[in-house]
Amino acid sequence: MTTKAKEYAVRVVSSEEDAVETWLSLGAQASLQAVLEAPDSPELFCHTLAGVVAWQQRNETSVAQAVLSPNAAPCWVAALLALGARVAFRQEQQEEQLADFLKRAEPHRRQLAAVRLRLRVAERVWGEAHVSRTPDDRPIVAVVAAVDVTDGVVRQACLALTGVWHEQARLADAAELMAGGMLDEDHIQRVALAVKREVKPYDDFLGSAEYRRAMASVLTRRALGDCQRGMNRL
């Protein structure tokens, strides 16, 4: 496969460190529609792309554009963050976490080659919640959660939020409060309150900072509630 063909590919690859692991590799120039239609795309991708991003925009927006643009597909970028996605670059051997890449002051200077994430993580559950003016509008605030559990105990939890920071999407440190505990109502409430304190929302025509802060807490409880219900299906 040529380099140009790889840029447009959505494919499953083996991990260099562990041949047993499989990763989904999204070429930088692959369209969001191709990501949505790929057989191995996580269900969470469908949830954050279909209906949230219009069909025409999915066809016209590449993976790289979505990652680098503040408005192209923030809920999908939040899903990438929650699932622990990595980014690879042209002419470079090293990869880095997408979350670290997005924190850089000038991420555009490095040319993306692909976005990669691990598939079929055992005992992983996810949840998503958002609020918008109408069902057809883009979310004002959204929360995407991914929680890994073993015997009912949280190994790792990630919460990615949109609409409450100046970045299009960002991981909340509050999710660390769940590690080593149970995914129960007490822990969910504690994390939701911590998220409310952590976010730094802004005012705009869609909602005040106070509204966005309140929604961050409410939606965190809902997304983690989805995860809690998902545990019952494991």
PDB file of C-alpha atoms in Angstrom:
ATOM      1  CA  MET A   1       0.000   0.000   0.000  1.00  0.00           C
ATOM      2  CA  THR A   2       1.428   3.389  -0.926  1.00  0.00           C
ATOM      3  CA  THR A   3       1.887   6.173   1.624  1.00  0.00           C
ATOM      4  CA  LYS A   4      -0.930   8.157   0.032  1.00  0.00           C
ATOM      5  CA  ALA A   5      -3.250   5.141   0.165  1.00  0.00           C
ATOM      6  CA  LYS A   6      -2.405   4.633   3.831  1.00  0.00           C
ATOM      7  CA  GLU A   7      -3.404   8.219   4.578  1.00  0.00           C
ATOM      8  CA  TYR A   8      -6.927   7.427   3.409  1.00  0.00           C
ATOM      9  CA  ALA A   9      -7.138   3.999   5.061  1.00  0.00           C
ATOM     10  CA  VAL A  10      -9.099   2.864   8.086  1.00  0.00           C
ATOM     11  CA  ARG A  11      -7.565  -0.481   9.020  1.00  0.00           C
ATOM     12  CA  VAL A  12      -6.807  -2.884  11.838  1.00  0.00           C
ATOM     13  CA  VAL A  13      -3.149  -3.436  12.685  1.00  0.00           C
ATOM     14  CA  SER A  14      -1.194  -5.492  15.216  1.00  0.00           C
ATOM     15  CA  SER A  15       0.641  -3.794  18.033  1.00  0.00           C
ATOM     16  CA  GLU A  16       4.413  -3.758  17.700  1.00  0.00           C
ATOM     17  CA  GLU A  17       4.741  -4.457  21.427  1.00  0.00           C
ATOM     18  CA  ASP A  18       2.172  -7.252  21.642  1.00  0.00           C
ATOM     19  CA  ALA A  19       1.017  -9.168  18.585  1.00  0.00           C
ATOM     20  CA  VAL A  20      -2.086 -10.255  20.471  1.00  0.00           C
ATOM     21  CA  GLU A  21      -3.356  -6.684  20.689  1.00  0.00           C
ATOM     22  CA  THR A  22      -5.119  -5.093  17.753  1.00  0.00           C
ATOM     23  CA  TRP A  23      -5.378  -1.426  16.981  1.00  0.00           C
ATOM     24  CA  LEU A  24      -7.623   0.587  14.721  1.00  0.00           C
ATOM     25  CA  SER A  25      -5.548   2.925  12.572  1.00  0.00           C
ATOM     26  CA  LEU A  26      -7.309   5.942  11.084  1.00  0.00           C
ATOM     27  CA  GLY A  27      -5.348   7.533   8.255  1.00  0.00           C
ATOM     28  CA  ALA A  28      -5.050  11.296   8.612  1.00  0.00           C
ATOM     29  CA  GLN A  29      -6.866  11.942   5.328  1.00  0.00           C
ATOM     30  CA  ALA A  30      -9.587   9.331   5.815  1.00  0.00           C
ATOM     31  CA  SER A  31     -13.016  10.928   5.924  1.00  0.00           C
ATOM     32  CA  LEU A  32     -15.204  10.785   9.007  1.00  0.00           C
ATOM     33  CA  GLN A  33     -17.719   8.927   6.852  1.00  0.00           C
ATOM     34  CA  ALA A  34     -15.107   6.226   6.199  1.00  0.00           C
ATOM     35  CA  VAL A  35     -14.487   6.037   9.954  1.00  0.00           C
ATOM     36  CA  LEU A  36     -18.214   5.663  10.583  1.00  0.00           C
ATOM     37  CA  GLU A  37     -18.577   2.922   7.964  1.00  0.00           C
ATOM     38  CA  ALA A  38     -15.496   0.907   8.969  1.00  0.00           C
ATOM     39  CA  PRO A  39     -16.580  -2.529  10.310  1.00  0.00           C
ATOM     40  CA  ASP A  40     -14.179  -2.344  13.253  1.00  0.00           C
ATOM     41  CA  SER A  41     -15.035   1.181  14.406  1.00  0.00           C
ATOM     42  CA  PRO A  42     -16.159   1.211  18.044  1.00  0.00           C
ATOM     43  CA  GLU A  43     -19.865   1.658  18.679  1.00  0.00           C
ATOM     44  CA  LEU A  44     -18.993   4.896  20.454  1.00  0.00           C
ATOM     45  CA  PHE A  45     -17.791   6.328  17.120  1.00  0.00           C
ATOM     46  CA  CYS A  46     -21.205   5.747  15.590  1.00  0.00           C
ATOM     47  CA  HIS A  47     -22.821   7.347  18.614  1.00  0.00           C
ATOM     48  CA  THR A  48     -20.719  10.518  18.365  1.00  0.00           C
ATOM     49  CA  LEU A  49     -20.753  10.854  14.563  1.00  0.00           C
ATOM     50  CA  ALA A  50     -24.105   9.648  13.237  1.00  0.00           C
ATOM     51  CA  GLY A  51     -26.762  12.283  13.785  1.00  0.00           C
ATOM     52  CA  VAL A  52     -24.310  14.635  15.499  1.00  0.00           C
ATOM     53  CA  VAL A  53     -22.263  15.428  12.382  1.00  0.00           C
ATOM     54  CA  ALA A  54     -24.191  15.772   9.118  1.00  0.00           C
ATOM     55  CA  TRP A  55     -23.542  13.265   6.320  1.00  0.00           C
ATOM     56  CA  GLN A  56     -22.126  15.901   3.973  1.00  0.00           C
ATOM     57  CA  GLN A  57     -19.743  17.181   6.625  1.00  0.00           C
ATOM     58  CA  ARG A  58     -18.603  13.649   7.462  1.00  0.00           C
ATOM     59  CA  ASN A  59     -17.698  13.156   3.808  1.00  0.00           C
ATOM     60  CA  GLU A  60     -15.879  16.485   3.579  1.00  0.00           C
ATOM     61  CA  THR A  61     -13.993  16.338   6.892  1.00  0.00           C
ATOM     62  CA  SER A  62     -10.847  14.271   7.322  1.00  0.00           C
ATOM     63  CA  VAL A  63      -9.566  12.715  10.537  1.00  0.00           C
ATOM     64  CA  ALA A  64      -6.773  15.305  10.696  1.00  0.00           C
ATOM     65  CA  GLN A  65      -9.185  18.198  10.165  1.00  0.00           C
ATOM     66  CA  ALA A  66     -11.498  16.914  12.887  1.00  0.00           C
ATOM     67  CA  VAL A  67      -8.630  16.592  15.364  1.00  0.00           C
ATOM     68  CA  LEU A  68      -7.212  20.040  14.630  1.00  0.00           C
ATOM     69  CA  SER A  69     -10.428  22.014  14.192  1.00  0.00           C
ATOM     70  CA  PRO A  70     -12.271  23.358  17.256  1.00  0.00           C
ATOM     71  CA  ASN A  71     -15.702  22.895  15.674  1.00  0.00           C
ATOM     72  CA  ALA A  72     -15.595  20.021  13.165  1.00  0.00           C
ATOM     73  CA  ALA A  73     -16.517  17.057  15.394  1.00  0.00           C
ATOM     74  CA  PRO A  74     -15.792  17.816  19.072  1.00  0.00           C
ATOM     75  CA  CYS A  75     -17.870  14.926  20.462  1.00  0.00           C
ATOM     76  CA  TRP A  76     -15.978  12.449  18.288  1.00  0.00           C
ATOM     77  CA  VAL A  77     -12.651  13.919  19.421  1.00  0.00           C
ATOM     78  CA  ALA A  78     -13.900  13.528  22.994  1.00  0.00           C
ATOM     79  CA  ALA A  79     -14.580   9.859  22.194  1.00  0.00           C
ATOM     80  CA  LEU A  80     -11.016   9.478  20.905  1.00  0.00           C
ATOM     81  CA  LEU A  81      -9.677  10.996  24.115  1.00  0.00           C
ATOM     82  CA  ALA A  82     -11.828   8.799  26.334  1.00  0.00           C
ATOM     83  CA  LEU A  83     -10.661   5.689  24.454  1.00  0.00           C
ATOM     84  CA  GLY A  84      -6.994   6.603  24.887  1.00  0.00           C
ATOM     85  CA  ALA A  85      -6.188   7.346  21.241  1.00  0.00           C
ATOM     86  CA  ARG A  86      -2.628   7.983  20.103  1.00  0.00           C
ATOM     87  CA  VAL A  87      -1.358  10.034  17.197  1.00  0.00           C
ATOM     88  CA  ALA A  88       1.430   9.179  14.746  1.00  0.00           C
ATOM     89  CA  PHE A  89       3.291  11.731  12.640  1.00  0.00           C
ATOM     90  CA  ARG A  90       4.865  11.813   9.213  1.00  0.00           C
ATOM     91  CA  GLN A  91       8.634  11.421   9.170  1.00  0.00           C
ATOM     92  CA  GLU A  92       8.635  10.484  12.878  1.00  0.00           C
ATOM     93  CA  GLN A  93       8.879   7.100  14.582  1.00  0.00           C
ATOM     94  CA  GLN A  94       7.425   8.121  17.940  1.00  0.00           C
ATOM     95  CA  GLU A  95       3.726   8.245  18.782  1.00  0.00           C
ATOM     96  CA  GLU A  96       2.140  10.207  21.586  1.00  0.00           C
ATOM     97  CA  GLN A  97      -1.163  10.343  23.383  1.00  0.00           C
ATOM     98  CA  LEU A  98      -3.755  12.472  21.604  1.00  0.00           C
ATOM     99  CA  ALA A  99      -4.462  14.208  24.916  1.00  0.00           C
ATOM    100  CA  ASP A 100      -0.818  15.359  25.151  1.00  0.00           C
ATOM    101  CA  PHE A 101      -0.752  16.426  21.508  1.00  0.00           C
ATOM    102  CA  LEU A 102      -3.832  18.628  21.911  1.00  0.00           C
ATOM    103  CA  LYS A 103      -2.304  20.377  24.928  1.00  0.00           C
ATOM    104  CA  ARG A 104       0.541  21.739  22.825  1.00  0.00           C
ATOM    105  CA  ALA A 105       0.424  25.416  21.953  1.00  0.00           C
ATOM    106  CA  GLU A 106       0.994  24.816  18.237  1.00  0.00           C
ATOM    107  CA  PRO A 107       0.019  21.226  17.360  1.00  0.00           C
ATOM    108  CA  HIS A 108      -0.546  22.197  13.707  1.00  0.00           C
ATOM    109  CA  ARG A 109       3.199  22.310  13.040  1.00  0.00           C
ATOM    110  CA  ARG A 110       3.459  18.526  13.202  1.00  0.00           C
ATOM    111  CA  GLN A 111       1.822  16.682  10.325  1.00  0.00           C
ATOM    112  CA  LEU A 112      -0.478  13.894  11.433  1.00  0.00           C
ATOM    113  CA  ALA A 113      -0.115  10.526   9.725  1.00  0.00           C
ATOM    114  CA  ALA A 114      -2.723   8.550  11.668  1.00  0.00           C
ATOM    115  CA  VAL A 115      -4.780   8.275  14.819  1.00  0.00           C
ATOM    116  CA  ARG A 116      -4.662   4.880  16.541  1.00  0.00           C
ATOM    117  CA  LEU A 117      -6.623   3.278  19.338  1.00  0.00           C
ATOM    118  CA  ARG A 118      -6.689  -0.167  20.919  1.00  0.00           C
ATOM    119  CA  LEU A 119      -9.630  -2.381  20.040  1.00  0.00           C
ATOM    120  CA  ARG A 120     -11.580  -4.867  22.146  1.00  0.00           C
ATOM    121  CA  VAL A 121     -10.378  -3.833  25.598  1.00  0.00           C
ATOM    122  CA  ALA A 122     -11.693  -6.411  28.056  1.00  0.00           C
ATOM    123  CA  GLU A 123     -14.429  -5.226  30.424  1.00  0.00           C
ATOM    124  CA  ARG A 124     -14.553  -1.690  29.072  1.00  0.00           C
ATOM    125  CA  VAL A 125     -17.860   0.148  29.277  1.00  0.00           C
ATOM    126  CA  TRP A 126     -18.714   3.551  27.880  1.00  0.00           C
ATOM    127  CA  GLY A 127     -21.332   6.233  28.215  1.00  0.00           C
ATOM    128  CA  GLU A 128     -22.183   9.541  26.583  1.00  0.00           C
ATOM    129  CA  ALA A 129     -24.495  12.401  27.486  1.00  0.00           C
ATOM    130  CA  HIS A 130     -25.005  15.808  25.943  1.00  0.00           C
ATOM    131  CA  VAL A 131     -27.344  18.774  25.878  1.00  0.00           C
ATOM    132  CA  SER A 132     -28.343  20.852  22.844  1.00  0.00           C
ATOM    133  CA  ARG A 133     -31.021  23.366  21.936  1.00  0.00           C
ATOM    134  CA  THR A 134     -32.788  20.901  19.624  1.00  0.00           C
ATOM    135  CA  PRO A 135     -32.118  17.255  18.670  1.00  0.00           C
ATOM    136  CA  ASP A 136     -30.608  18.439  15.368  1.00  0.00           C
ATOM    137  CA  ASP A 137     -28.249  21.004  16.920  1.00  0.00           C
ATOM    138  CA  ARG A 138     -24.649  20.449  17.903  1.00  0.00           C
ATOM    139  CA  PRO A 139     -24.237  19.715  21.628  1.00  0.00           C
ATOM    140  CA  ILE A 140     -23.614  22.720  23.844  1.00  0.00           C
ATOM    141  CA  VAL A 141     -21.915  20.520  26.439  1.00  0.00           C
ATOM    142  CA  ALA A 142     -21.081  16.829  26.075  1.00  0.00           C
ATOM    143  CA  VAL A 143     -19.437  14.192  28.258  1.00  0.00           C
ATOM    144  CA  VAL A 144     -17.937  10.925  27.008  1.00  0.00           C
ATOM    145  CA  ALA A 145     -16.867   8.325  29.564  1.00  0.00           C
ATOM    146  CA  ALA A 146     -14.876   5.094  29.200  1.00  0.00           C
ATOM    147  CA  VAL A 147     -14.355   2.902  32.253  1.00  0.00           C
ATOM    148  CA  ASP A 148     -12.284  -0.299  32.499  1.00  0.00           C
ATOM    149  CA  VAL A 149     -13.338  -2.657  35.286  1.00  0.00           C
ATOM    150  CA  THR A 150     -12.119  -5.927  36.783  1.00  0.00           C
ATOM    151  CA  ASP A 151     -14.420  -7.862  39.109  1.00  0.00           C
ATOM    152  CA  GLY A 152     -16.486  -4.719  39.584  1.00  0.00           C
ATOM    153  CA  VAL A 153     -13.458  -2.566  40.521  1.00  0.00           C
ATOM    154  CA  VAL A 154     -12.439   0.353  38.288  1.00  0.00           C
ATOM    155  CA  ARG A 155      -8.968  -0.147  36.794  1.00  0.00           C
ATOM    156  CA  GLN A 156      -9.035   3.088  34.825  1.00  0.00           C
ATOM    157  CA  ALA A 157     -11.585   5.747  33.977  1.00  0.00           C
ATOM    158  CA  CYS A 158     -11.498   8.535  31.408  1.00  0.00           C
ATOM    159  CA  LEU A 159     -13.887  11.449  31.078  1.00  0.00           C
ATOM    160  CA  ALA A 160     -13.702  13.776  28.082  1.00  0.00           C
ATOM    161  CA  LEU A 161     -15.821  16.919  27.968  1.00  0.00           C
ATOM    162  CA  THR A 162     -16.679  19.462  25.297  1.00  0.00           C
ATOM    163  CA  GLY A 163     -18.068  22.973  25.680  1.00  0.00           C
ATOM    164  CA  VAL A 164     -16.534  23.682  29.087  1.00  0.00           C
ATOM    165  CA  TRP A 165     -12.971  24.611  28.171  1.00  0.00           C
ATOM    166  CA  HIS A 166     -11.456  26.697  25.413  1.00  0.00           C
ATOM    167  CA  GLU A 167     -10.171  23.468  23.844  1.00  0.00           C
ATOM    168  CA  GLN A 168     -12.673  21.608  21.683  1.00  0.00           C
ATOM    169  CA  ALA A 169     -12.389  18.577  23.985  1.00  0.00           C
ATOM    170  CA  ARG A 170     -10.311  17.734  27.014  1.00  0.00           C
ATOM    171  CA  LEU A 171      -9.888  14.988  29.598  1.00  0.00           C
ATOM    172  CA  ALA A 172     -11.005  15.739  33.148  1.00  0.00           C
ATOM    173  CA  ASP A 173      -8.586  14.973  35.979  1.00  0.00           C
ATOM    174  CA  ALA A 174     -11.599  14.193  38.154  1.00  0.00           C
ATOM    175  CA  ALA A 175     -11.877  10.752  36.523  1.00  0.00           C
ATOM    176  CA  GLU A 176      -8.829   9.658  38.528  1.00  0.00           C
ATOM    177  CA  LEU A 177     -11.041   9.609  41.631  1.00  0.00           C
ATOM    178  CA  MET A 178     -12.665   6.437  40.327  1.00  0.00           C
ATOM    179  CA  ALA A 179      -9.533   4.286  40.052  1.00  0.00           C
ATOM    180  CA  GLY A 180      -9.521   1.450  42.568  1.00  0.00           C
ATOM    181  CA  GLY A 181     -13.115   2.018  43.629  1.00  0.00           C
ATOM    182  CA  MET A 182     -16.528   0.763  42.644  1.00  0.00           C
ATOM    183  CA  LEU A 183     -18.629   2.302  39.905  1.00  0.00           C
ATOM    184  CA  ASP A 184     -21.419   3.133  42.338  1.00  0.00           C
ATOM    185  CA  GLU A 185     -23.604   6.137  43.100  1.00  0.00           C
ATOM    186  CA  ASP A 186     -21.244   7.536  45.742  1.00  0.00           C
ATOM    187  CA  HIS A 187     -18.239   7.540  43.405  1.00  0.00           C
ATOM    188  CA  ILE A 188     -20.280   8.908  40.513  1.00  0.00           C
ATOM    189  CA  GLN A 189     -21.557  11.791  42.646  1.00  0.00           C
ATOM    190  CA  ARG A 190     -18.038  12.546  43.909  1.00  0.00           C
ATOM    191  CA  VAL A 191     -16.647  12.677  40.380  1.00  0.00           C
ATOM    192  CA  ALA A 192     -19.539  14.821  39.120  1.00  0.00           C
ATOM    193  CA  LEU A 193     -18.902  17.392  41.842  1.00  0.00           C
ATOM    194  CA  ALA A 194     -15.164  17.354  41.108  1.00  0.00           C
ATOM    195  CA  VAL A 195     -15.858  17.951  37.412  1.00  0.00           C
ATOM    196  CA  LYS A 196     -18.034  20.934  38.311  1.00  0.00           C
ATOM    197  CA  ARG A 197     -15.114  22.453  40.224  1.00  0.00           C
ATOM    198  CA  GLU A 198     -12.534  21.602  37.574  1.00  0.00           C
ATOM    199  CA  VAL A 199     -14.077  22.929  34.357  1.00  0.00           C
ATOM    200  CA  LYS A 200     -13.482  26.488  33.199  1.00  0.00           C
ATOM    201  CA  PRO A 201     -16.433  27.279  30.924  1.00  0.00           C
ATOM    202  CA  TYR A 202     -17.064  30.437  28.943  1.00  0.00           C
ATOM    203  CA  ASP A 203     -20.086  32.543  28.052  1.00  0.00           C
ATOM    204  CA  ASP A 204     -21.508  32.603  24.538  1.00  0.00           C
ATOM    205  CA  PHE A 205     -24.862  32.824  22.779  1.00  0.00           C
ATOM    206  CA  LEU A 206     -25.528  29.109  23.414  1.00  0.00           C
ATOM    207  CA  GLY A 207     -25.137  29.214  27.162  1.00  0.00           C
ATOM    208  CA  SER A 208     -23.615  31.043  30.092  1.00  0.00           C
ATOM    209  CA  ALA A 209     -20.575  29.807  31.983  1.00  0.00           C
ATOM    210  CA  GLU A 210     -22.811  28.965  34.948  1.00  0.00           C
ATOM    211  CA  TYR A 211     -25.109  26.884  32.750  1.00  0.00           C
ATOM    212  CA  ARG A 212     -22.207  25.032  31.164  1.00  0.00           C
ATOM    213  CA  ARG A 213     -20.671  24.293  34.573  1.00  0.00           C
ATOM    214  CA  ALA A 214     -23.939  22.909  35.900  1.00  0.00           C
ATOM    215  CA  MET A 215     -24.436  20.790  32.775  1.00  0.00           C
ATOM    216  CA  ALA A 216     -20.906  19.380  33.052  1.00  0.00           C
ATOM    217  CA  SER A 217     -21.827  17.899  36.429  1.00  0.00           C
ATOM    218  CA  VAL A 218     -25.262  16.647  35.378  1.00  0.00           C
ATOM    219  CA  LEU A 219     -23.973  15.074  32.165  1.00  0.00           C
ATOM    220  CA  THR A 220     -21.048  13.445  33.972  1.00  0.00           C
ATOM    221  CA  ARG A 221     -23.537  11.662  36.225  1.00  0.00           C
ATOM    222  CA  ARG A 222     -25.551  10.551  33.195  1.00  0.00           C
ATOM    223  CA  ALA A 223     -22.539   9.302  31.218  1.00  0.00           C
ATOM    224  CA  LEU A 224     -21.188   7.373  34.197  1.00  0.00           C
ATOM    225  CA  GLY A 225     -24.698   6.056  34.816  1.00  0.00           C
ATOM    226  CA  ASP A 226     -24.570   4.627  31.291  1.00  0.00           C
ATOM    227  CA  CYS A 227     -21.289   2.958  32.189  1.00  0.00           C
ATOM    228  CA  GLN A 228     -22.816   1.562  35.357  1.00  0.00           C
ATOM    229  CA  ARG A 229     -25.661   0.011  33.365  1.00  0.00           C
ATOM    230  CA  GLY A 230     -23.122  -1.290  30.840  1.00  0.00           C
ATOM    231  CA  MET A 231     -21.377  -3.237  33.612  1.00  0.00           C
ATOM    232  CA  ASN A 232     -24.553  -5.260  34.102  1.00  0.00           C
ATOM    233  CA  ARG A 233     -24.252  -6.475  30.510  1.00  0.00           C
ATOM    234  CA  LEU A 234     -20.642  -7.672  30.786  1.00  0.00           C
TER     235      LEU A 234
END
